[in-house]
Every structure is written in structure tokens, then in C-alpha cells.
CSV table of C-alpha atoms in Angstrom, one decimal:
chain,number,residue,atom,x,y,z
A,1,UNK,CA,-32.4,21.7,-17.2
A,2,UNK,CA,-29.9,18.5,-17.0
A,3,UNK,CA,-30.1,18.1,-14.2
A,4,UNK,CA,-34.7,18.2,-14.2
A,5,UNK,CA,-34.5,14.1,-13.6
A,6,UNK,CA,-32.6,14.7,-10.3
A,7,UNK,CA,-34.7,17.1,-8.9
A,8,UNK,CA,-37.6,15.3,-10.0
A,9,UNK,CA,-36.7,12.7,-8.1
A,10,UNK,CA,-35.2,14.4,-4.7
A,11,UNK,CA,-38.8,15.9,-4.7
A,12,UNK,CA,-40.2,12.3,-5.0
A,13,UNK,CA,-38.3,11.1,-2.4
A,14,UNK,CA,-38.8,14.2,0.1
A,15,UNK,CA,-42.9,13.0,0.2
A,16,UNK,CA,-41.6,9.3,1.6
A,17,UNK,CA,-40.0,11.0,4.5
A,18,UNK,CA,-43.3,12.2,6.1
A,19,UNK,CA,-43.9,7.7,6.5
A,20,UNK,CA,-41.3,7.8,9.1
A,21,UNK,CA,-41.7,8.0,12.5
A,22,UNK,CA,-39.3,10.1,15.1
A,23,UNK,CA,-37.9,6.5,16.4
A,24,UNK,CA,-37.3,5.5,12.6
A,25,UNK,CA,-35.0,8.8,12.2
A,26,UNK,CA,-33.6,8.5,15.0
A,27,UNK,CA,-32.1,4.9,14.6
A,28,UNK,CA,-31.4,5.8,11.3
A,29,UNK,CA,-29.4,9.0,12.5
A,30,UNK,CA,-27.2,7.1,15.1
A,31,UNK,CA,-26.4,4.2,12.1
A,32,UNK,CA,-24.5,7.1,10.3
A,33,UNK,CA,-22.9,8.2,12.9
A,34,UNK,CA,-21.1,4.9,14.1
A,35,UNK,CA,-20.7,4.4,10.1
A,36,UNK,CA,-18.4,7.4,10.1
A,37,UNK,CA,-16.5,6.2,13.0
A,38,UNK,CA,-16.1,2.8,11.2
A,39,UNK,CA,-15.3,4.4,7.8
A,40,UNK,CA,-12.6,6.5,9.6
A,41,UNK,CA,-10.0,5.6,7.7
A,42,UNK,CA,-11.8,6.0,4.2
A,43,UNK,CA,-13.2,9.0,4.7
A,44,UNK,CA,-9.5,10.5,5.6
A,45,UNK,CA,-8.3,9.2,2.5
A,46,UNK,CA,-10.8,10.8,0.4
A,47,UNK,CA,-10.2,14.1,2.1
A,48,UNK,CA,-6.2,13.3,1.9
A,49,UNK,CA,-6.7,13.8,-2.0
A,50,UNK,CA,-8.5,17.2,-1.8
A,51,UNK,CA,-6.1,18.2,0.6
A,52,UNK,CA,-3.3,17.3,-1.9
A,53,UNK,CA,-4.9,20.0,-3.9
A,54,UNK,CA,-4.3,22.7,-2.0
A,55,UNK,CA,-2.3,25.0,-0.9
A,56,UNK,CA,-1.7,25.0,3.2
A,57,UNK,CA,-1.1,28.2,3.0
A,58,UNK,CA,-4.8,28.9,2.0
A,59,UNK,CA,-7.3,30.1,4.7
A,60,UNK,CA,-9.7,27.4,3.1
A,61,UNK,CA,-7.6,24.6,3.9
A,62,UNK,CA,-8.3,24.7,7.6
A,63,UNK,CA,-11.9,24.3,6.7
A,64,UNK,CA,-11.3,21.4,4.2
A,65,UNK,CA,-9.3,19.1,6.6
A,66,UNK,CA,-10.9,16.3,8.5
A,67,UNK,CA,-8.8,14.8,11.4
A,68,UNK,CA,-10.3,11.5,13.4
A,69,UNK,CA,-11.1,13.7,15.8
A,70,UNK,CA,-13.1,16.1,14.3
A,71,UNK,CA,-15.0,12.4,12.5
A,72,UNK,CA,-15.5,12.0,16.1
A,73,UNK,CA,-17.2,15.2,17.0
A,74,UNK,CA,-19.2,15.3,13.2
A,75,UNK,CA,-20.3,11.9,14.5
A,76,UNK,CA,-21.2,13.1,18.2
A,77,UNK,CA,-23.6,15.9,17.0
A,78,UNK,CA,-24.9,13.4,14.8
A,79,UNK,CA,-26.0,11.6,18.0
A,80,UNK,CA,-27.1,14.5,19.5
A,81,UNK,CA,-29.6,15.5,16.4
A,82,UNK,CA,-30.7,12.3,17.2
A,83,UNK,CA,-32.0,12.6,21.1
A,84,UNK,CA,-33.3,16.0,20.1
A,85,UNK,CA,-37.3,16.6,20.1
A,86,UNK,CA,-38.5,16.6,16.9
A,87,UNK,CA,-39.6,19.9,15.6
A,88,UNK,CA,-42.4,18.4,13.2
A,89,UNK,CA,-46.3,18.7,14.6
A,90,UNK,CA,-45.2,20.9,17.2
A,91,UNK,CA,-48.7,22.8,18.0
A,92,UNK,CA,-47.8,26.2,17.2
A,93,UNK,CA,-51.0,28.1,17.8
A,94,UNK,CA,-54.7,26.2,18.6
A,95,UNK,CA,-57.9,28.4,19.2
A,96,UNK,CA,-61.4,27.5,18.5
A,97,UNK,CA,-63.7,30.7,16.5
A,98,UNK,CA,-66.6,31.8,17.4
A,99,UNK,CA,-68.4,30.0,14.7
A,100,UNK,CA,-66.5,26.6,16.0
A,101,UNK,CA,-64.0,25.6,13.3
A,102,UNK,CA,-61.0,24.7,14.9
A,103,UNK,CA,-57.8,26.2,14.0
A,104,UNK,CA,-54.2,24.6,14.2
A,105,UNK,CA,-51.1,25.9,13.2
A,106,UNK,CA,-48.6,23.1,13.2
A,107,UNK,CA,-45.0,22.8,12.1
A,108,UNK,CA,-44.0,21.1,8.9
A,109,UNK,CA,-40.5,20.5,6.7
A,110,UNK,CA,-39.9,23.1,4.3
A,111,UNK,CA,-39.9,20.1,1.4
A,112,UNK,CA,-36.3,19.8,-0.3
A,113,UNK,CA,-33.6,22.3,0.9
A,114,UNK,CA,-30.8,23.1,-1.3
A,115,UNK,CA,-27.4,23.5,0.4
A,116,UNK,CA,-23.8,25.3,-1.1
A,117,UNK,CA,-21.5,25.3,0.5
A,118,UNK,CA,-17.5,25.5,-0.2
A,119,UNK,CA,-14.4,23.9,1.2
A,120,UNK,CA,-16.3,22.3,4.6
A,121,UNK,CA,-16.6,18.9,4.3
A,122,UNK,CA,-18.4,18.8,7.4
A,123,UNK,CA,-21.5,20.0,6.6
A,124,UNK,CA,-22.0,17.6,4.1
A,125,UNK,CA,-22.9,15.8,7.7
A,126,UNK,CA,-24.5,19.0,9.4
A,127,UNK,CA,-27.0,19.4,6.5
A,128,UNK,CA,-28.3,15.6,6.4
A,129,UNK,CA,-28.4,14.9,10.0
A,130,UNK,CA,-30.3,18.5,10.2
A,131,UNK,CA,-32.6,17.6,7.3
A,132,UNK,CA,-33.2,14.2,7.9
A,133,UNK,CA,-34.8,15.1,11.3
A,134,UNK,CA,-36.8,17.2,10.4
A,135,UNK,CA,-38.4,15.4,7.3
A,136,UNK,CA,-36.3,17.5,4.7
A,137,UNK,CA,-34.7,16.0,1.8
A,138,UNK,CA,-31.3,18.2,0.6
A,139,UNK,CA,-29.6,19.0,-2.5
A,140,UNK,CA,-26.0,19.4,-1.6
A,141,UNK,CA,-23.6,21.5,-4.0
A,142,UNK,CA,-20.2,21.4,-2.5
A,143,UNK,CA,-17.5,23.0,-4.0
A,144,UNK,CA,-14.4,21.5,-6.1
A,145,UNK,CA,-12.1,21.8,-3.4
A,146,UNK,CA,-13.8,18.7,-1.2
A,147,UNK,CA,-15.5,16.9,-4.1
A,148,UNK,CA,-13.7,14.0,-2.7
A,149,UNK,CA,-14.9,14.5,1.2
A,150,UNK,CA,-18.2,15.1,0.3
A,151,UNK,CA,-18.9,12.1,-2.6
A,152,UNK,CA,-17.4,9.7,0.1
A,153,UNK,CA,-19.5,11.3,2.4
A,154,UNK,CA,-22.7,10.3,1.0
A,155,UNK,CA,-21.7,7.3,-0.3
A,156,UNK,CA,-21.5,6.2,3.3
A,157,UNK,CA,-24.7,8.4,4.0
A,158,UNK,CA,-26.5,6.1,1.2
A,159,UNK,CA,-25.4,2.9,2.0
A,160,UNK,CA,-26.9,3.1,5.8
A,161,UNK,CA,-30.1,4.5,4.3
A,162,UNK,CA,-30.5,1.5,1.5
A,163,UNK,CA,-30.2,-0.9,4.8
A,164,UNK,CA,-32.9,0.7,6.1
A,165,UNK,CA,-35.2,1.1,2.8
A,166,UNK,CA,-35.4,4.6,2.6
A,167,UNK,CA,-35.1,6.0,-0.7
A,168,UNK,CA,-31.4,7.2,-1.2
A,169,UNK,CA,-32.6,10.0,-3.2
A,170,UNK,CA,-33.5,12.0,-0.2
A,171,UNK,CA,-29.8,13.1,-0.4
A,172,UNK,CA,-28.5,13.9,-3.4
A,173,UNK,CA,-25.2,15.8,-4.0
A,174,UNK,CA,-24.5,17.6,-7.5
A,175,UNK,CA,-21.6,17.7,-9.6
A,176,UNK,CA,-19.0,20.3,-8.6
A,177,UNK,CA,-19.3,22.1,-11.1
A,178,UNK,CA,-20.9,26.3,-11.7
A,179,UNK,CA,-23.3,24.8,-14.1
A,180,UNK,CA,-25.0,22.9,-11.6
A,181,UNK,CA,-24.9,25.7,-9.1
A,182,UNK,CA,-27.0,27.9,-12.0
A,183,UNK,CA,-29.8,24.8,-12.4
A,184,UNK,CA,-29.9,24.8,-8.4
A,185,UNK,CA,-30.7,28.3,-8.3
A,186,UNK,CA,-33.0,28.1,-10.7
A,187,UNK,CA,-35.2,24.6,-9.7
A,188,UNK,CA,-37.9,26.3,-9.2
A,189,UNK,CA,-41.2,23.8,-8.3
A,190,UNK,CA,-38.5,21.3,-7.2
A,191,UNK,CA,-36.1,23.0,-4.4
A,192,UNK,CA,-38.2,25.3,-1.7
A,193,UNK,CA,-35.6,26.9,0.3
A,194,UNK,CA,-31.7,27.2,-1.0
A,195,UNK,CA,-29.3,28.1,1.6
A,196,UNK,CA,-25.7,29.7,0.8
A,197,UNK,CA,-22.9,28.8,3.5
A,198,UNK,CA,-19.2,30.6,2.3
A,199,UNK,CA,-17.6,33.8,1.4
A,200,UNK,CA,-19.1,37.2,0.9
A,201,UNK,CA,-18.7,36.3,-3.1
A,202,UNK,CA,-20.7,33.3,-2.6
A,203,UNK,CA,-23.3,34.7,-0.7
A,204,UNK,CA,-24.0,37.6,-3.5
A,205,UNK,CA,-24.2,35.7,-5.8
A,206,UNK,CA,-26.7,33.2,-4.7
A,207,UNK,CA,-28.5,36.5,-3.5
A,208,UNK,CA,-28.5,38.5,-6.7
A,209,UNK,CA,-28.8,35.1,-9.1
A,210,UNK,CA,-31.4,32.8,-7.5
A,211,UNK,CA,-35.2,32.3,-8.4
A,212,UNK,CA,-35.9,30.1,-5.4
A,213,UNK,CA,-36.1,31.5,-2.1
A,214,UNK,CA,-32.7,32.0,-0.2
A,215,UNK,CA,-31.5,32.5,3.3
A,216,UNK,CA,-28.8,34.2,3.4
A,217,UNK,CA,-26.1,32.4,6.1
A,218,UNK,CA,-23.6,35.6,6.0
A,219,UNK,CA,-19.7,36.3,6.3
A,220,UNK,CA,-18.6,37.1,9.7
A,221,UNK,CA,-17.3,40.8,10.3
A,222,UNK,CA,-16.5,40.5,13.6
A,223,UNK,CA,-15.6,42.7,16.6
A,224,UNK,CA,-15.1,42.6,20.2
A,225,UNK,CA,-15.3,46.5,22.0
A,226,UNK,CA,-12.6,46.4,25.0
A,227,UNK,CA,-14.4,48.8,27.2
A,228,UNK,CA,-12.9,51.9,29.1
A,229,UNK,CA,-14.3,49.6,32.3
A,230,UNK,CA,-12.9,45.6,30.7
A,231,UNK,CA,-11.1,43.8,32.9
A,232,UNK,CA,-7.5,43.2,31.5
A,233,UNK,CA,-7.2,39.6,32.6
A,234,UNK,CA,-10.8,38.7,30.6
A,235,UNK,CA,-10.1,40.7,28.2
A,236,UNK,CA,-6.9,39.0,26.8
A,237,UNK,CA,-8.7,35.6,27.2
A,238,UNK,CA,-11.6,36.5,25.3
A,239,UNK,CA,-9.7,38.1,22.5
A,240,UNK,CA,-7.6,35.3,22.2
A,241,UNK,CA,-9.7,32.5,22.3
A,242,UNK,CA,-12.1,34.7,19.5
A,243,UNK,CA,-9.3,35.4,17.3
A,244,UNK,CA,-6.9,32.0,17.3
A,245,UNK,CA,-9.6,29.3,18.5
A,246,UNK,CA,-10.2,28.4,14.9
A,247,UNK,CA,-9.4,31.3,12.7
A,248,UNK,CA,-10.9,30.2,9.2
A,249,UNK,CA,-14.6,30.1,10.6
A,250,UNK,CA,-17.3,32.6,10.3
A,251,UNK,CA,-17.2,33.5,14.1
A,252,UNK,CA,-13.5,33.7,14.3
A,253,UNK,CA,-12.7,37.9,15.2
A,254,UNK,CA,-11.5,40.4,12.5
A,255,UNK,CA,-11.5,43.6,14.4
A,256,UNK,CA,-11.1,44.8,18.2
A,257,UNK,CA,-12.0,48.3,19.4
A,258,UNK,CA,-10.6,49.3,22.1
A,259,UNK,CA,-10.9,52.9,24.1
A,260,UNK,CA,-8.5,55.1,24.6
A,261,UNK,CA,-8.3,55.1,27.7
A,262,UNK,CA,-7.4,51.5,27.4
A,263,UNK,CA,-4.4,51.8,25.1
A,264,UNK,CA,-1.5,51.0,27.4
A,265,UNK,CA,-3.0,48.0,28.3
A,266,UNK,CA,-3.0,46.9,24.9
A,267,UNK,CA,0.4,45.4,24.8
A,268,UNK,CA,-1.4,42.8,27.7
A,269,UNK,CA,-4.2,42.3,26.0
A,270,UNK,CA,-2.5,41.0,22.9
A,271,UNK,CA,0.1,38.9,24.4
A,272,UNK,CA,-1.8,36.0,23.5
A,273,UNK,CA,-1.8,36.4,20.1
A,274,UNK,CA,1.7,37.2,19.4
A,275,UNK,CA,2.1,33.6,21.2
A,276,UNK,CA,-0.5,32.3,18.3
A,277,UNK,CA,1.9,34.7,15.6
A,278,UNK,CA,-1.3,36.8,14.7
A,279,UNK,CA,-0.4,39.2,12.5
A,280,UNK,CA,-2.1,42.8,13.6
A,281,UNK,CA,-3.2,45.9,11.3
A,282,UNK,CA,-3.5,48.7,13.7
A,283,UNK,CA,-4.7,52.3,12.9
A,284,UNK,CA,-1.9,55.2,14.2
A,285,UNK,CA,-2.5,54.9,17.8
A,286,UNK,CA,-2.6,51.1,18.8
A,287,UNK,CA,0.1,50.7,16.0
A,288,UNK,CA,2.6,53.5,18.4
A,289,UNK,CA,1.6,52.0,21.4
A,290,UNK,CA,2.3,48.4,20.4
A,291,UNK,CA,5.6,49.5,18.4
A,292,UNK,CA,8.6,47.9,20.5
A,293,UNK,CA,5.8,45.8,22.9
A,294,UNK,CA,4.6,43.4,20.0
A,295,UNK,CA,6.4,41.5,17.3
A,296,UNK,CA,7.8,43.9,14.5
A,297,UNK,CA,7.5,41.0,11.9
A,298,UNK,CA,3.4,40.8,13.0
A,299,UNK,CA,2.7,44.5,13.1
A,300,UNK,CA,1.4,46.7,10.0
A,301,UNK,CA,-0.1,50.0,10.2
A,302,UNK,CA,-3.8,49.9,9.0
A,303,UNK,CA,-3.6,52.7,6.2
A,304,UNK,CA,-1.0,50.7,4.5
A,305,UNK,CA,-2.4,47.6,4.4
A,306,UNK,CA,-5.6,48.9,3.1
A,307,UNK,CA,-3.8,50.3,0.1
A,308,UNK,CA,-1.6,47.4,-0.8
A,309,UNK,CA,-5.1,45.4,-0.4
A,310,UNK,CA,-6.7,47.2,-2.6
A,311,UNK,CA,-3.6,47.8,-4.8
A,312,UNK,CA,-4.1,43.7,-5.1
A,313,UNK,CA,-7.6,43.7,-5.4
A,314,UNK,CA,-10.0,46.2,-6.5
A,315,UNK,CA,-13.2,44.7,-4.4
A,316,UNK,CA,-11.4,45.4,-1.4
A,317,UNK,CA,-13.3,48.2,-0.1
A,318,UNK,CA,-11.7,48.7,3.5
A,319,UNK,CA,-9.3,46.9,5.8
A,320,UNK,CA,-12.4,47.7,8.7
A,321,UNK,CA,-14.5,45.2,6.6
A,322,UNK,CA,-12.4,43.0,6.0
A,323,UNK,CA,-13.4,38.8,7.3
A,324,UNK,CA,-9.8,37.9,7.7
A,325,UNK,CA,-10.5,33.9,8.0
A,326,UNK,CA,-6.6,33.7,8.9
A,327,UNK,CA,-4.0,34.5,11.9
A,328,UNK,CA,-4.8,38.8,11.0
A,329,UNK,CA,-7.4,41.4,12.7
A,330,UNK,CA,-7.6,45.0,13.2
A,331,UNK,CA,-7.0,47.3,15.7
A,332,UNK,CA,-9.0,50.4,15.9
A,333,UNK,CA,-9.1,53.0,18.5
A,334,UNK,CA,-12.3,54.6,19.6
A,335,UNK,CA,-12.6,57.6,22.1
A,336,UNK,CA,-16.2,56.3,23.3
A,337,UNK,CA,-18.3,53.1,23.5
A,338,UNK,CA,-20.7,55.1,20.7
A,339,UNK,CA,-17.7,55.8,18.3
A,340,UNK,CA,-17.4,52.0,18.7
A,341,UNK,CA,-20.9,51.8,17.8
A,342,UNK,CA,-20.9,54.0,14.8
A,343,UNK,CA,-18.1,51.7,13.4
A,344,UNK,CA,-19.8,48.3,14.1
A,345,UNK,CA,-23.0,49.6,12.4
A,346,UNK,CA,-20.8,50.7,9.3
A,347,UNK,CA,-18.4,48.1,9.4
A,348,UNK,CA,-20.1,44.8,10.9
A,349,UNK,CA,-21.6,42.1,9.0
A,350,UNK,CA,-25.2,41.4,11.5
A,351,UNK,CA,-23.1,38.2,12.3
A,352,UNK,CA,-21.6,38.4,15.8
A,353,UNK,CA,-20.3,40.7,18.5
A,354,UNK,CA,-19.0,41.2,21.9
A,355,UNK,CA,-18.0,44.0,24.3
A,356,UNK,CA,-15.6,43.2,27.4
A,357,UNK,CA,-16.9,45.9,30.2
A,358,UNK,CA,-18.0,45.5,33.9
A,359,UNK,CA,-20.1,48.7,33.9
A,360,UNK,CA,-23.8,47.3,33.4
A,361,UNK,CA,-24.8,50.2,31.0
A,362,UNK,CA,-22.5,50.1,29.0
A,363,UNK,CA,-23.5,46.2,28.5
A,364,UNK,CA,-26.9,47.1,28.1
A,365,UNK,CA,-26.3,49.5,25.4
A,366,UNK,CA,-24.1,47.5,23.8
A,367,UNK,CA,-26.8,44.8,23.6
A,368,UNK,CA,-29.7,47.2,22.3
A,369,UNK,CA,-27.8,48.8,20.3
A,370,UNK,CA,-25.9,46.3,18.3
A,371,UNK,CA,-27.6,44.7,15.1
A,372,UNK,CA,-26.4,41.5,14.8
A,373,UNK,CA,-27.8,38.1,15.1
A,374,UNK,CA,-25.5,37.0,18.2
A,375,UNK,CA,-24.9,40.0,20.5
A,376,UNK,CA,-21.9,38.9,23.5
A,377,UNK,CA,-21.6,40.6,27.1
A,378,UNK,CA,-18.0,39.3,28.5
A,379,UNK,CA,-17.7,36.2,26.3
A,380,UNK,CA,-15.7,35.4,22.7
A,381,UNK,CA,-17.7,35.1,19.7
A,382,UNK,CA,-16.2,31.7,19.0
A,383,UNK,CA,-19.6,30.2,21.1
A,384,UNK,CA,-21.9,31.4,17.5
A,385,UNK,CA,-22.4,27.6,16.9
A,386,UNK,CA,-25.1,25.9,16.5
A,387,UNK,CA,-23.7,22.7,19.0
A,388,UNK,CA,-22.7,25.3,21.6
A,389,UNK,CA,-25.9,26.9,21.8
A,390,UNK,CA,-27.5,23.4,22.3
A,391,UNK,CA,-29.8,23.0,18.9
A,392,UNK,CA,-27.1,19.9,18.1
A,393,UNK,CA,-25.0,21.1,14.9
A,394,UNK,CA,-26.3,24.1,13.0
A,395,UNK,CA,-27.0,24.3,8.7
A,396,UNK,CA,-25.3,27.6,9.1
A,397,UNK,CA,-25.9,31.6,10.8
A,398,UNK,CA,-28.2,33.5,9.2
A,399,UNK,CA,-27.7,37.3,9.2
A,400,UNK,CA,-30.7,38.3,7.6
A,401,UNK,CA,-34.4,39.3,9.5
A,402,UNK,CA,-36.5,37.9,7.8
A,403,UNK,CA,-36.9,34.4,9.1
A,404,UNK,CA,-34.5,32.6,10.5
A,405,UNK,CA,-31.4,34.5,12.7
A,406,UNK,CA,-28.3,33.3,14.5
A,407,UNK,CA,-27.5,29.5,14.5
A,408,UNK,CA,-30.0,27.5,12.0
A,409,UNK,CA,-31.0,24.2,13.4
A,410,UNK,CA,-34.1,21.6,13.5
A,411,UNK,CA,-36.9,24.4,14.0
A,412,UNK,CA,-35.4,27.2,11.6
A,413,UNK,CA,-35.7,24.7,8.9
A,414,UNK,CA,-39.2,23.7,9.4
A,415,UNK,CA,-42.6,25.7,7.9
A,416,UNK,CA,-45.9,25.9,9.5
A,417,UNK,CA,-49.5,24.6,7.8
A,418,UNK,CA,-52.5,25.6,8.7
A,419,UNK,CA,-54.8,22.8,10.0
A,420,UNK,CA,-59.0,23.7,10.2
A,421,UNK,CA,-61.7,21.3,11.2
A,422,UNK,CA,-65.3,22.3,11.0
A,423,UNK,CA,-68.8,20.3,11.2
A,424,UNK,CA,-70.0,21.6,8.1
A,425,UNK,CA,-70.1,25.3,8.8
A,426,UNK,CA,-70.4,27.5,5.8
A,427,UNK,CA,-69.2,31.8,5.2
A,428,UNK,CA,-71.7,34.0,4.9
């Protein structure tokens, strides 16, 4: 491997961490975060020129941009990471045996954790503050869109930890290239845990290509079922805020059911949208209902778009599956709550989903029923975030079961050790 002598020494580096103390993190975490508010203006320039790169029209280049103000926030979870307990030596399980040895299982970093990740800047931030908490050294392999954003990044990372005299090699980003992506995948002995943040293409491959072990941080299919018993008036402020809040993230809606019974409200419930120029692929019914009541220019029948999709592109396997990451969703109309089941379990991703009802069972079966890592009763998907659910930022959602699930933070990127003490007891 080239790239051995840098994963020999992120490895190194990783055992130094385990020397500091919570306080020492912690100090070291909040120098970062007023560096990035100092280095405002450098850190924009660097994104400026991978911004100049692409294409505005691209669903990635909401992702790429940094503004001052999301610096700001980058900067404010950094802070938060910061006042967070620390998720190292928690006591996990203590018992004594009957023959007296003493048992301990207590929580421990995973080592080095590889991250890849594509046009999002910001976790180059996520990652470290996440990492560096919890006594993890990272790998970074960013993508070739925000090679800028991300060097300057952790140039600024490195200079606040050479002031301090930790070893800079604890974060170490790779070239932007798919040939460092293959030696990452393969460092086996060197990297313990990779973890894949991006597209459904991504996220295969880094499944189907790696000899280290992976968790897999999944697209977002996501729907929101508007019940036969939703209330209109929540209804059209959940769907909005899920679909136009932020449309190029992972929790961002791609689909609403709706029932039937339901369907003249529908012009209502996507008022907010039109405002927000969403463009809407509706199956035969919404699209006749919405005909005349919703902006021609925005409004495509379902069928059709599927076939020109996959006219364009032969991986396209349905418009139902379909993670948008732009101003477009489906509509699909669903006589009962478990038609709207059925299609969720075919369609979904395991990411995140809601149903809009005021009739309790429904809610409850909604919630048993659904397998997905972030299940919503009469709230937007948009709140699948690591910061909203209070863990500080987030190193991304993982939509597998085995392990981690939902928003990744400090404990879901720790291990566990075994710790025994005896007074010389021996097995029979």
C-alpha cells in the first residue's frame, strides 16, 4: 500500500490519545471551535474555489456550501461535544462470580475510524470533534468536490492541536483520489471501523468492496403517511418543513402517502410547497386532483417520470425509491394505513419516517410496524440529526441493525473491553 506509512502512523498516534484526560479534550475541542470563527474568512475562500467547480444546479452543491453562519453552528456543536459526558470508562456491566473474580465491562474507543464522505464539508468538523472525544483518531477521505473545504479544514484542525502537543497525526485526511479510497478499504490492522456517509452508490460500494469492518450510514427514502384522521393544518406544516427545510440532506422527504379519503385536501396540504417551487410526481389520482389546484409547470404524472428516469438511467429502478436530494417528491395514494405500510416496507430505505394521524392506533401501528431507524408520530423527519436529538453533532445515521442505529454520536463510536481482577484464582 502507498499509503502503509500513513496508516502506520494514524495508528501510532490513536494510542497517545488514551494520555489525555476529559478536561484536556475538552479545552482542546473549544480552541477549534473559536479557530473556525477566527478563520472565517479563510475557510470561505477555500470553499469559494470548490464551489467555483460546480454546478448550482447540482443537488450536491447545497451540501458543499459553507455560509458564516453555518461556521457558526459547525463551531457551536463543536462546543457542545465539548460539555458532553465522556463516553470512555463508562461502567457498562460490574458483577462479582461466585468464585470472586471481578468482572467489568467498560467502554473503550474503537482505535482509528475511517470516514468517506462526499461533497459535506462539514463533517470534516463532525468527525474530529466526534472522534477526538471519544479517544478515536480518523482517517478522512473526502471527495473531490470539497478537497479545498476539507484540506483547509484540517489545516486549522492541526495547527490548534500542535499548540497543544498532541500529535497531529491523530487526524489525517487522504488524497481525493479513488485510489486512496481502495487502500482505506483495505487497511486492514490499521483502520478498525470505516464508516461511509453519501449516495446509495457510495454506500455499495464501500459495502460490497471493503475488508475492514463498515457501518453502513444509508440514503434516506423517505415518507411521511397523511392519515385518513391527520389534521390538515399539521399536516401541511410537517410536509413542508420535511420536504423544503434543507432538501439535499438524508432526512429531507421523497414521498408522501396520503389516503383516499384525504385527497381533496391535498391541494391544502401542498400549498406550501408550490410556495418553495417543489416540483411533484404524482401517481393517477393525486395527479387529477391537484390538476388546476397546483402549478402545471411543477406537476408530472408518476408513470412518466419513471420512464424518462430510467430512459436516462438504467439503475433507476422506480420513481417510489427514488432519494430525491432536490425541490421533487412523490405522491402516492393509498386506500389504507397498511397499503401504506406495504409500500414503506418495499420502498423505504430503514432511514426515517412519519405518519400525520390523531387516532392513537393508527400511531401505534405505525410505530411497530415501521422498520426504520427513526420512526415519527406528528413530527417532520427533518429532526433525524444527531444535534436535534441532543448527542451534539452526529458522524452520520446508520440504517443497519447490527450495532449502531439512528444518529451516530460519542457512544455509538466507542467499544467495550472486558476488565477481570482475581486474587490468584485458578479454572478447574
Amino acid at each position: 500500500m502507498e499509503l502503509k506509512e500513513t496508516f502506520q502512523k494514524v495508528k501510532a498516534a490513536s494510542k497517545t490519545l488514551g494520555l489525555l484526560t476529559d478536561e484536556q479534550r475538552n479545552e482542546i475541542l473549544q480552541a477549534v471551535a473559536d479557530a473556525i470563527i477566527a478563520e472565517t474568512p479563510a475557510l470561505l475562500k477555500a470553499n469559494a474555489e470548490d464551489l467555483a467547480k460546480m454546478d448550482k444546479a447540482n443537488p450536491l452543491y447545497d451540501r458543499l456550501q459553507l455560509t458564516e453562519q453555518r461556521l457558526q453552528d459547525i463551531a457551536s456543536d463543536m462546543r457542545h461535544v465539548s460539555t458532553l459526558p465522556s463516553p470512555l470508562g463508562r461502567v457498562l456491566k460490574d458483577k462479582t462470580l461466585e468464585n470472586g473474580l471481578h468482572l467489568q465491562r467498560v467502554a473503550v474507543p474503537f482505535g482509528v475510524i475511517g470516514m468517506i464522505y462526499e461533497a459535506r464539508p462539514n463533517v470534516t468538523y463532525d468527525v474530529f470533534s466526534l472522534c477526538f472525544k471519544s479517544g478515536n483518531a480518523c482517517v478522512l477521505k473526502g471527495g473531490r468536490d470539497a478537497n479545498a473545504s476539507n484540506s483547509a479544514g484540517v489545516e486549522l484542525i492541526h495547527r490548534v492541536l500542535i499548540t497543544f502537543g498532541i500529535d497531529p497525526n491523530v487526524v489525517t485526511l487522504l488524497p481525493a483520489t479513488h485510489e486512496a479510497t481502495g487502500e482505506m478499504l483495505n487497511a486492514v490492522g490499521y483502520i478498525d471501523l470505516c464508516i461511509p456517509r453519501g449516495g446509495k452508490k457510495l454506500i455499495n460500494f464501500v459495502r460490497d468492496t471493503a475488508k475492514v469492518p463498515v457501518i453502513e450510514t444509508g440514503a434516506g427514502v423517505v415518507h411521511c403517511y397523511f392519515d385518513k384522521d391527520g389534521d390538515l393544518e399539521m399536516g401541511k406544516r410537517i410536509i413542508t418543513n420535511a420536504k423544503c427545510r434543507r432538501v439535499s440532506v438524508c432526512n429531507a422527504l421523497d414521498c408522501l402517502l396520503i389516503h383516499e379519503s384525504r385527497l381533496s385536501d391535498l391541494p391544502s396540504l401542498c400549498e406550501g410547497l408550490a410556495e418553495k417551487q417543489t416540483k411533484i410526481h404524482a401517481d393517477a389520482k393525486a395527479y387529477e386532483v391537484l390538476k388546476g389546484h397546483y402549478p402545471d409547470t411543477l406537476l408530472y404524472k408518476a408513470e412518466e417520470s419513471e420512464a424518462k428516469m430510467k430512459e436516462a438511467d438504467a439503475n433507476v429502478k422506480s420513481i417510489w425509491n427514488t432519494e430525491w436530494l432536490s425541490m421533487q417528491m412523490g405522491i402516492k395514494t393509498v386506500a389504507s394505513e397498511d397499503e401504506a405500510l406495504d409500500h414503506i416496507a418495499t420502498y423505504g430505505s430503514g432511514h426515517s419516517e412519519s405518519i400525520v394521524s390523531n387516532n392513537e392506533a393508527a400511531q401505534k401501528k405505525f410505530q411497530a410496524m415501521v422498520d426504520a431507524a427513526c420512526v415519527y408520530v406528528n413530527a417532520p423527519t427533518s429532526f433525524t440529526d444527531g444535534a436535534q436529538f441532543g448527542l451534539g453533532a452526529e458522524i452520520g445515521i446508520s440504517t443497519q441493525k447490527l450495532g449502531a442505529r439512528g444518529p451516530m454520536a460519542l457512544e455509538e463510536i466507542t467499544t467495550y473491553k472486558w476488565l477481570i481482577t482475581g486474587q490468584g484464582q485458578t479454572r478447574a
